[in-house]
PDB file of C-alpha atoms in Angstrom:
ATOM      1  CA  UNK A   1     -36.749 -42.030  33.722  1.00  0.00           C
ATOM      2  CA  UNK A   2     -37.603 -45.590  33.406  1.00  0.00           C
ATOM      3  CA  UNK A   3     -38.527 -46.955  30.290  1.00  0.00           C
ATOM      4  CA  UNK A   4     -41.661 -49.084  28.856  1.00  0.00           C
ATOM      5  CA  UNK A   5     -41.477 -52.183  30.983  1.00  0.00           C
ATOM      6  CA  UNK A   6     -42.799 -55.687  29.549  1.00  0.00           C
ATOM      7  CA  UNK A   7     -43.326 -58.644  31.665  1.00  0.00           C
ATOM      8  CA  UNK A   8     -42.845 -61.729  31.293  1.00  0.00           C
ATOM      9  CA  UNK A   9     -39.730 -61.606  29.506  1.00  0.00           C
ATOM     10  CA  UNK A  10     -39.950 -64.951  27.875  1.00  0.00           C
ATOM     11  CA  UNK A  11     -42.855 -67.322  27.909  1.00  0.00           C
ATOM     12  CA  UNK A  12     -43.299 -71.396  26.843  1.00  0.00           C
ATOM     13  CA  UNK A  13     -46.864 -72.675  26.722  1.00  0.00           C
ATOM     14  CA  UNK A  14     -48.388 -75.672  25.341  1.00  0.00           C
ATOM     15  CA  UNK A  15     -50.864 -74.925  21.921  1.00  0.00           C
ATOM     16  CA  UNK A  16     -54.250 -74.139  23.216  1.00  0.00           C
ATOM     17  CA  UNK A  17     -53.127 -72.692  26.467  1.00  0.00           C
ATOM     18  CA  UNK A  18     -54.096 -69.018  27.557  1.00  0.00           C
ATOM     19  CA  UNK A  19     -51.116 -66.379  28.093  1.00  0.00           C
ATOM     20  CA  UNK A  20     -50.902 -63.077  28.983  1.00  0.00           C
ATOM     21  CA  UNK A  21     -48.257 -60.310  28.574  1.00  0.00           C
ATOM     22  CA  UNK A  22     -47.981 -57.231  30.500  1.00  0.00           C
ATOM     23  CA  UNK A  23     -47.084 -53.880  29.659  1.00  0.00           C
ATOM     24  CA  UNK A  24     -46.096 -50.466  31.581  1.00  0.00           C
ATOM     25  CA  UNK A  25     -45.522 -47.527  29.483  1.00  0.00           C
ATOM     26  CA  UNK A  26     -43.284 -44.589  30.320  1.00  0.00           C
ATOM     27  CA  UNK A  27     -45.024 -41.930  32.696  1.00  0.00           C
ATOM     28  CA  UNK A  28     -47.077 -39.763  30.514  1.00  0.00           C
ATOM     29  CA  UNK A  29     -47.372 -41.349  27.630  1.00  0.00           C
ATOM     30  CA  UNK A  30     -50.740 -41.384  26.284  1.00  0.00           C
ATOM     31  CA  UNK A  31     -50.191 -43.302  23.656  1.00  0.00           C
ATOM     32  CA  UNK A  32     -49.801 -46.940  23.892  1.00  0.00           C
ATOM     33  CA  UNK A  33     -49.117 -49.736  20.827  1.00  0.00           C
ATOM     34  CA  UNK A  34     -48.990 -53.564  20.783  1.00  0.00           C
ATOM     35  CA  UNK A  35     -46.899 -55.055  18.186  1.00  0.00           C
ATOM     36  CA  UNK A  36     -45.927 -58.763  16.920  1.00  0.00           C
ATOM     37  CA  UNK A  37     -42.558 -59.178  15.458  1.00  0.00           C
ATOM     38  CA  UNK A  38     -41.858 -62.707  13.722  1.00  0.00           C
ATOM     39  CA  UNK A  39     -38.505 -64.254  13.136  1.00  0.00           C
ATOM     40  CA  UNK A  40     -36.861 -62.418  10.609  1.00  0.00           C
ATOM     41  CA  UNK A  41     -39.218 -60.204   9.983  1.00  0.00           C
ATOM     42  CA  UNK A  42     -40.045 -56.057  11.306  1.00  0.00           C
ATOM     43  CA  UNK A  43     -42.647 -55.616  14.014  1.00  0.00           C
ATOM     44  CA  UNK A  44     -46.038 -55.571  12.863  1.00  0.00           C
ATOM     45  CA  UNK A  45     -48.885 -53.337  14.421  1.00  0.00           C
ATOM     46  CA  UNK A  46     -51.842 -55.397  16.327  1.00  0.00           C
ATOM     47  CA  UNK A  47     -53.418 -52.796  18.507  1.00  0.00           C
ATOM     48  CA  UNK A  48     -52.891 -48.929  19.242  1.00  0.00           C
ATOM     49  CA  UNK A  49     -54.214 -46.952  22.289  1.00  0.00           C
ATOM     50  CA  UNK A  50     -54.841 -43.421  22.808  1.00  0.00           C
ATOM     51  CA  UNK A  51     -55.141 -43.429  26.600  1.00  0.00           C
ATOM     52  CA  UNK A  52     -57.675 -46.170  27.677  1.00  0.00           C
ATOM     53  CA  UNK A  53     -59.336 -46.300  23.901  1.00  0.00           C
ATOM     54  CA  UNK A  54     -58.386 -48.631  21.399  1.00  0.00           C
ATOM     55  CA  UNK A  55     -58.173 -46.402  18.044  1.00  0.00           C
ATOM     56  CA  UNK A  56     -56.782 -48.930  16.041  1.00  0.00           C
ATOM     57  CA  UNK A  57     -57.622 -52.511  16.057  1.00  0.00           C
ATOM     58  CA  UNK A  58     -57.727 -53.723  12.516  1.00  0.00           C
ATOM     59  CA  UNK A  59     -55.067 -56.294  12.556  1.00  0.00           C
ATOM     60  CA  UNK A  60     -55.755 -57.953  15.840  1.00  0.00           C
ATOM     61  CA  UNK A  61     -57.101 -61.663  15.710  1.00  0.00           C
ATOM     62  CA  UNK A  62     -60.114 -60.676  17.912  1.00  0.00           C
ATOM     63  CA  UNK A  63     -61.221 -64.733  17.458  1.00  0.00           C
ATOM     64  CA  UNK A  64     -58.145 -65.229  20.087  1.00  0.00           C
ATOM     65  CA  UNK A  65     -56.502 -62.179  21.158  1.00  0.00           C
ATOM     66  CA  UNK A  66     -57.601 -59.413  23.477  1.00  0.00           C
ATOM     67  CA  UNK A  67     -56.319 -56.433  25.037  1.00  0.00           C
ATOM     68  CA  UNK A  68     -56.975 -54.046  27.640  1.00  0.00           C
ATOM     69  CA  UNK A  69     -55.485 -50.424  29.142  1.00  0.00           C
ATOM     70  CA  UNK A  70     -57.160 -50.235  32.044  1.00  0.00           C
ATOM     71  CA  UNK A  71     -57.112 -46.526  33.281  1.00  0.00           C
ATOM     72  CA  UNK A  72     -55.179 -45.163  30.401  1.00  0.00           C
ATOM     73  CA  UNK A  73     -51.572 -46.741  31.904  1.00  0.00           C
ATOM     74  CA  UNK A  74     -50.836 -50.003  31.933  1.00  0.00           C
ATOM     75  CA  UNK A  75     -52.012 -52.531  29.184  1.00  0.00           C
ATOM     76  CA  UNK A  76     -52.723 -56.520  29.061  1.00  0.00           C
ATOM     77  CA  UNK A  77     -52.242 -58.568  25.639  1.00  0.00           C
ATOM     78  CA  UNK A  78     -54.129 -62.000  25.919  1.00  0.00           C
ATOM     79  CA  UNK A  79     -53.732 -64.797  23.438  1.00  0.00           C
ATOM     80  CA  UNK A  80     -56.880 -67.590  24.142  1.00  0.00           C
ATOM     81  CA  UNK A  81     -56.273 -70.174  22.909  1.00  0.00           C
ATOM     82  CA  UNK A  82     -52.454 -69.824  21.782  1.00  0.00           C
ATOM     83  CA  UNK A  83     -51.613 -71.382  18.497  1.00  0.00           C
ATOM     84  CA  UNK A  84     -48.142 -72.737  17.148  1.00  0.00           C
ATOM     85  CA  UNK A  85     -47.826 -69.629  14.403  1.00  0.00           C
ATOM     86  CA  UNK A  86     -48.377 -67.159  17.373  1.00  0.00           C
ATOM     87  CA  UNK A  87     -44.603 -67.956  18.540  1.00  0.00           C
ATOM     88  CA  UNK A  88     -43.425 -64.152  18.117  1.00  0.00           C
ATOM     89  CA  UNK A  89     -42.070 -61.445  19.998  1.00  0.00           C
ATOM     90  CA  UNK A  90     -44.719 -59.383  21.545  1.00  0.00           C
ATOM     91  CA  UNK A  91     -43.409 -55.775  21.602  1.00  0.00           C
ATOM     92  CA  UNK A  92     -45.265 -52.568  23.712  1.00  0.00           C
ATOM     93  CA  UNK A  93     -44.237 -49.373  22.815  1.00  0.00           C
ATOM     94  CA  UNK A  94     -45.608 -45.973  23.887  1.00  0.00           C
ATOM     95  CA  UNK A  95     -45.050 -42.271  22.748  1.00  0.00           C
ATOM     96  CA  UNK A  96     -45.890 -38.796  23.904  1.00  0.00           C
ATOM     97  CA  UNK A  97     -47.845 -37.670  20.949  1.00  0.00           C
ATOM     98  CA  UNK A  98     -48.226 -37.929  17.198  1.00  0.00           C
ATOM     99  CA  UNK A  99     -44.619 -36.897  16.005  1.00  0.00           C
ATOM    100  CA  UNK A 100     -42.483 -38.348  18.763  1.00  0.00           C
ATOM    101  CA  UNK A 101     -41.113 -41.362  17.760  1.00  0.00           C
ATOM    102  CA  UNK A 102     -42.322 -44.683  20.000  1.00  0.00           C
ATOM    103  CA  UNK A 103     -40.223 -45.995  22.869  1.00  0.00           C
ATOM    104  CA  UNK A 104     -40.170 -49.991  23.008  1.00  0.00           C
ATOM    105  CA  UNK A 105     -39.830 -52.177  25.401  1.00  0.00           C
ATOM    106  CA  UNK A 106     -37.351 -55.236  25.464  1.00  0.00           C
ATOM    107  CA  UNK A 107     -40.244 -57.584  24.178  1.00  0.00           C
ATOM    108  CA  UNK A 108     -41.618 -60.934  25.359  1.00  0.00           C
ATOM    109  CA  UNK A 109     -40.200 -63.773  23.677  1.00  0.00           C
ATOM    110  CA  UNK A 110     -43.435 -66.552  23.177  1.00  0.00           C
ATOM    111  CA  UNK A 111     -42.764 -69.814  22.317  1.00  0.00           C
ATOM    112  CA  UNK A 112     -46.079 -72.172  21.610  1.00  0.00           C
ATOM    113  CA  UNK A 113     -45.291 -76.171  21.843  1.00  0.00           C
TER     114      UNK A 113
ATOM    115  CA  UNK B   1     -51.199 -46.949   3.510  1.00  0.00           C
ATOM    116  CA  UNK B   2     -47.847 -46.747   3.725  1.00  0.00           C
ATOM    117  CA  UNK B   3     -45.113 -49.488   3.154  1.00  0.00           C
ATOM    118  CA  UNK B   4     -41.121 -49.883   3.400  1.00  0.00           C
ATOM    119  CA  UNK B   5     -38.844 -52.100   1.507  1.00  0.00           C
ATOM    120  CA  UNK B   6     -35.685 -52.911   3.061  1.00  0.00           C
ATOM    121  CA  UNK B   7     -33.513 -53.581   0.179  1.00  0.00           C
ATOM    122  CA  UNK B   8     -31.054 -56.029   2.015  1.00  0.00           C
ATOM    123  CA  UNK B   9     -31.882 -58.642   4.112  1.00  0.00           C
ATOM    124  CA  UNK B  10     -28.533 -59.026   4.995  1.00  0.00           C
ATOM    125  CA  UNK B  11     -25.113 -57.057   4.997  1.00  0.00           C
ATOM    126  CA  UNK B  12     -21.816 -58.546   6.162  1.00  0.00           C
ATOM    127  CA  UNK B  13     -18.965 -55.834   5.647  1.00  0.00           C
ATOM    128  CA  UNK B  14     -15.825 -55.422   7.440  1.00  0.00           C
ATOM    129  CA  UNK B  15     -14.480 -53.565  10.748  1.00  0.00           C
ATOM    130  CA  UNK B  16     -13.687 -49.787   9.826  1.00  0.00           C
ATOM    131  CA  UNK B  17     -15.212 -50.194   6.025  1.00  0.00           C
ATOM    132  CA  UNK B  18     -18.382 -48.011   5.270  1.00  0.00           C
ATOM    133  CA  UNK B  19     -21.777 -49.553   4.805  1.00  0.00           C
ATOM    134  CA  UNK B  20     -25.083 -48.491   3.422  1.00  0.00           C
ATOM    135  CA  UNK B  21     -28.474 -49.941   4.362  1.00  0.00           C
ATOM    136  CA  UNK B  22     -31.006 -48.836   1.725  1.00  0.00           C
ATOM    137  CA  UNK B  23     -34.770 -48.049   2.262  1.00  0.00           C
ATOM    138  CA  UNK B  24     -37.275 -46.879   0.332  1.00  0.00           C
ATOM    139  CA  UNK B  25     -41.012 -45.938   1.379  1.00  0.00           C
ATOM    140  CA  UNK B  26     -43.827 -45.517  -0.494  1.00  0.00           C
ATOM    141  CA  UNK B  27     -46.689 -43.058   0.430  1.00  0.00           C
ATOM    142  CA  UNK B  28     -49.238 -40.350  -0.880  1.00  0.00           C
ATOM    143  CA  UNK B  29     -48.865 -38.025   1.805  1.00  0.00           C
ATOM    144  CA  UNK B  30     -46.541 -36.361   4.207  1.00  0.00           C
ATOM    145  CA  UNK B  31     -43.874 -38.885   6.146  1.00  0.00           C
ATOM    146  CA  UNK B  32     -42.067 -38.739   9.101  1.00  0.00           C
ATOM    147  CA  UNK B  33     -38.837 -41.300   9.001  1.00  0.00           C
ATOM    148  CA  UNK B  34     -36.886 -43.508  11.739  1.00  0.00           C
ATOM    149  CA  UNK B  35     -34.361 -45.937  11.575  1.00  0.00           C
ATOM    150  CA  UNK B  36     -34.467 -48.158  14.564  1.00  0.00           C
ATOM    151  CA  UNK B  37     -31.781 -50.718  15.725  1.00  0.00           C
ATOM    152  CA  UNK B  38     -32.106 -53.963  17.678  1.00  0.00           C
ATOM    153  CA  UNK B  39     -29.284 -55.754  19.498  1.00  0.00           C
ATOM    154  CA  UNK B  40     -29.890 -59.212  20.227  1.00  0.00           C
ATOM    155  CA  UNK B  41     -32.753 -60.218  22.725  1.00  0.00           C
ATOM    156  CA  UNK B  42     -33.501 -56.212  22.965  1.00  0.00           C
ATOM    157  CA  UNK B  43     -36.082 -54.309  21.837  1.00  0.00           C
ATOM    158  CA  UNK B  44     -35.673 -51.576  19.757  1.00  0.00           C
ATOM    159  CA  UNK B  45     -34.083 -48.357  19.982  1.00  0.00           C
ATOM    160  CA  UNK B  46     -34.276 -45.209  17.950  1.00  0.00           C
ATOM    161  CA  UNK B  47     -31.097 -44.289  16.223  1.00  0.00           C
ATOM    162  CA  UNK B  48     -32.364 -41.189  14.068  1.00  0.00           C
ATOM    163  CA  UNK B  49     -35.656 -39.667  12.550  1.00  0.00           C
ATOM    164  CA  UNK B  50     -36.162 -37.243  10.016  1.00  0.00           C
ATOM    165  CA  UNK B  51     -39.013 -34.959  10.625  1.00  0.00           C
ATOM    166  CA  UNK B  52     -38.722 -32.289   8.700  1.00  0.00           C
ATOM    167  CA  UNK B  53     -36.097 -29.477   7.889  1.00  0.00           C
ATOM    168  CA  UNK B  54     -32.127 -30.524   7.060  1.00  0.00           C
ATOM    169  CA  UNK B  55     -32.729 -33.699   4.540  1.00  0.00           C
ATOM    170  CA  UNK B  56     -29.842 -35.001   6.307  1.00  0.00           C
ATOM    171  CA  UNK B  57     -29.841 -36.443  10.108  1.00  0.00           C
ATOM    172  CA  UNK B  58     -27.172 -38.004  12.444  1.00  0.00           C
ATOM    173  CA  UNK B  59     -27.081 -40.016  15.202  1.00  0.00           C
ATOM    174  CA  UNK B  60     -24.580 -39.844  18.051  1.00  0.00           C
ATOM    175  CA  UNK B  61     -22.618 -42.891  17.388  1.00  0.00           C
ATOM    176  CA  UNK B  62     -21.570 -41.747  13.695  1.00  0.00           C
ATOM    177  CA  UNK B  63     -24.943 -43.359  11.365  1.00  0.00           C
ATOM    178  CA  UNK B  64     -26.128 -40.415   9.372  1.00  0.00           C
ATOM    179  CA  UNK B  65     -29.321 -41.088   7.116  1.00  0.00           C
ATOM    180  CA  UNK B  66     -30.614 -38.437   4.053  1.00  0.00           C
ATOM    181  CA  UNK B  67     -34.180 -37.761   3.345  1.00  0.00           C
ATOM    182  CA  UNK B  68     -34.373 -37.992  -0.466  1.00  0.00           C
ATOM    183  CA  UNK B  69     -38.220 -36.954  -1.824  1.00  0.00           C
ATOM    184  CA  UNK B  70     -37.585 -37.492  -5.315  1.00  0.00           C
ATOM    185  CA  UNK B  71     -36.376 -41.215  -4.541  1.00  0.00           C
ATOM    186  CA  UNK B  72     -38.627 -41.954  -1.543  1.00  0.00           C
ATOM    187  CA  UNK B  73     -35.397 -43.100  -0.061  1.00  0.00           C
ATOM    188  CA  UNK B  74     -34.100 -42.605   3.109  1.00  0.00           C
ATOM    189  CA  UNK B  75     -30.989 -44.449   3.310  1.00  0.00           C
ATOM    190  CA  UNK B  76     -28.432 -45.258   6.275  1.00  0.00           C
ATOM    191  CA  UNK B  77     -24.798 -44.757   6.320  1.00  0.00           C
ATOM    192  CA  UNK B  78     -21.960 -45.110   8.598  1.00  0.00           C
ATOM    193  CA  UNK B  79     -18.353 -44.111   7.203  1.00  0.00           C
ATOM    194  CA  UNK B  80     -16.147 -46.604   9.417  1.00  0.00           C
ATOM    195  CA  UNK B  81     -18.200 -49.724  11.261  1.00  0.00           C
ATOM    196  CA  UNK B  82     -17.285 -51.057  14.610  1.00  0.00           C
ATOM    197  CA  UNK B  83     -17.699 -55.153  15.408  1.00  0.00           C
ATOM    198  CA  UNK B  84     -20.537 -52.952  18.286  1.00  0.00           C
ATOM    199  CA  UNK B  85     -22.492 -51.803  15.122  1.00  0.00           C
ATOM    200  CA  UNK B  86     -23.766 -55.768  14.566  1.00  0.00           C
ATOM    201  CA  UNK B  87     -27.265 -55.822  14.991  1.00  0.00           C
ATOM    202  CA  UNK B  88     -30.752 -55.924  13.335  1.00  0.00           C
ATOM    203  CA  UNK B  89     -31.565 -52.480  11.404  1.00  0.00           C
ATOM    204  CA  UNK B  90     -35.186 -51.600  10.658  1.00  0.00           C
ATOM    205  CA  UNK B  91     -36.397 -48.486   8.416  1.00  0.00           C
ATOM    206  CA  UNK B  92     -39.887 -47.358   9.893  1.00  0.00           C
ATOM    207  CA  UNK B  93     -42.383 -44.450   8.349  1.00  0.00           C
ATOM    208  CA  UNK B  94     -45.251 -43.039   9.760  1.00  0.00           C
ATOM    209  CA  UNK B  95     -47.909 -40.395   8.265  1.00  0.00           C
ATOM    210  CA  UNK B  96     -47.902 -37.226   9.530  1.00  0.00           C
ATOM    211  CA  UNK B  97     -50.723 -36.944  12.756  1.00  0.00           C
ATOM    212  CA  UNK B  98     -51.359 -39.783  15.152  1.00  0.00           C
ATOM    213  CA  UNK B  99     -50.357 -42.903  13.056  1.00  0.00           C
ATOM    214  CA  UNK B 100     -48.469 -45.844  13.972  1.00  0.00           C
ATOM    215  CA  UNK B 101     -45.290 -46.565  12.516  1.00  0.00           C
ATOM    216  CA  UNK B 102     -44.722 -49.129   9.657  1.00  0.00           C
ATOM    217  CA  UNK B 103     -41.518 -51.129   9.471  1.00  0.00           C
ATOM    218  CA  UNK B 104     -39.509 -52.525   7.033  1.00  0.00           C
ATOM    219  CA  UNK B 105     -38.257 -56.316   7.675  1.00  0.00           C
ATOM    220  CA  UNK B 106     -34.922 -55.183   8.775  1.00  0.00           C
ATOM    221  CA  UNK B 107     -31.404 -55.922   7.327  1.00  0.00           C
ATOM    222  CA  UNK B 108     -29.063 -57.333   9.314  1.00  0.00           C
ATOM    223  CA  UNK B 109     -25.502 -55.856   9.924  1.00  0.00           C
ATOM    224  CA  UNK B 110     -22.513 -57.957  10.433  1.00  0.00           C
ATOM    225  CA  UNK B 111     -19.408 -56.619  11.268  1.00  0.00           C
ATOM    226  CA  UNK B 112     -16.097 -58.831  10.976  1.00  0.00           C
ATOM    227  CA  UNK B 113     -13.247 -58.290  12.190  1.00  0.00           C
TER     228      UNK B 113
END
């Protein structure tokens, strides 16, 4: 089966510009996560979806970050405007249910200059 | 809230030597425990997990971890490492129920020929 697909793999933008990341989870996985991984750190949750509903977005900086998961499948994460401190790897993951492990995509490495 | 402490940020070890990567967690409720591995420029891959039952769990490539409830630990071990084991290793915890993974900061394992 295909894994979690993310695009783009790499993105370089100037500060104050907008950027968007896309994620296609594993078919049938109703739970989708966006994590941010700063250099030398572990991933930190930004937002979690159950189907199309965001059930945990307490760590999402809502002044500049937004996310959506249309029809409970694909998801996009947007930053507008980007800041230098947003440089990180953005990881998407999906899982079937509450006890299952999460399957991760390869991530999008964002560099803000 | 749960938290994970990985006591060593970097672990250098010679090829064919044994290794232990330490992980301690904090939680007031029952948890599931995971080890993920991240190779350079890749997403996270599940190495092994503890959900219930036997406290010793094994991966297909020779790693094992033991859940120790009294010491709140889930250390990862391998009796003989290979060059190909060079990677970043992340310990993660999640509460029972539909909750997200909480990751440690990671341990970089470097296997030296």
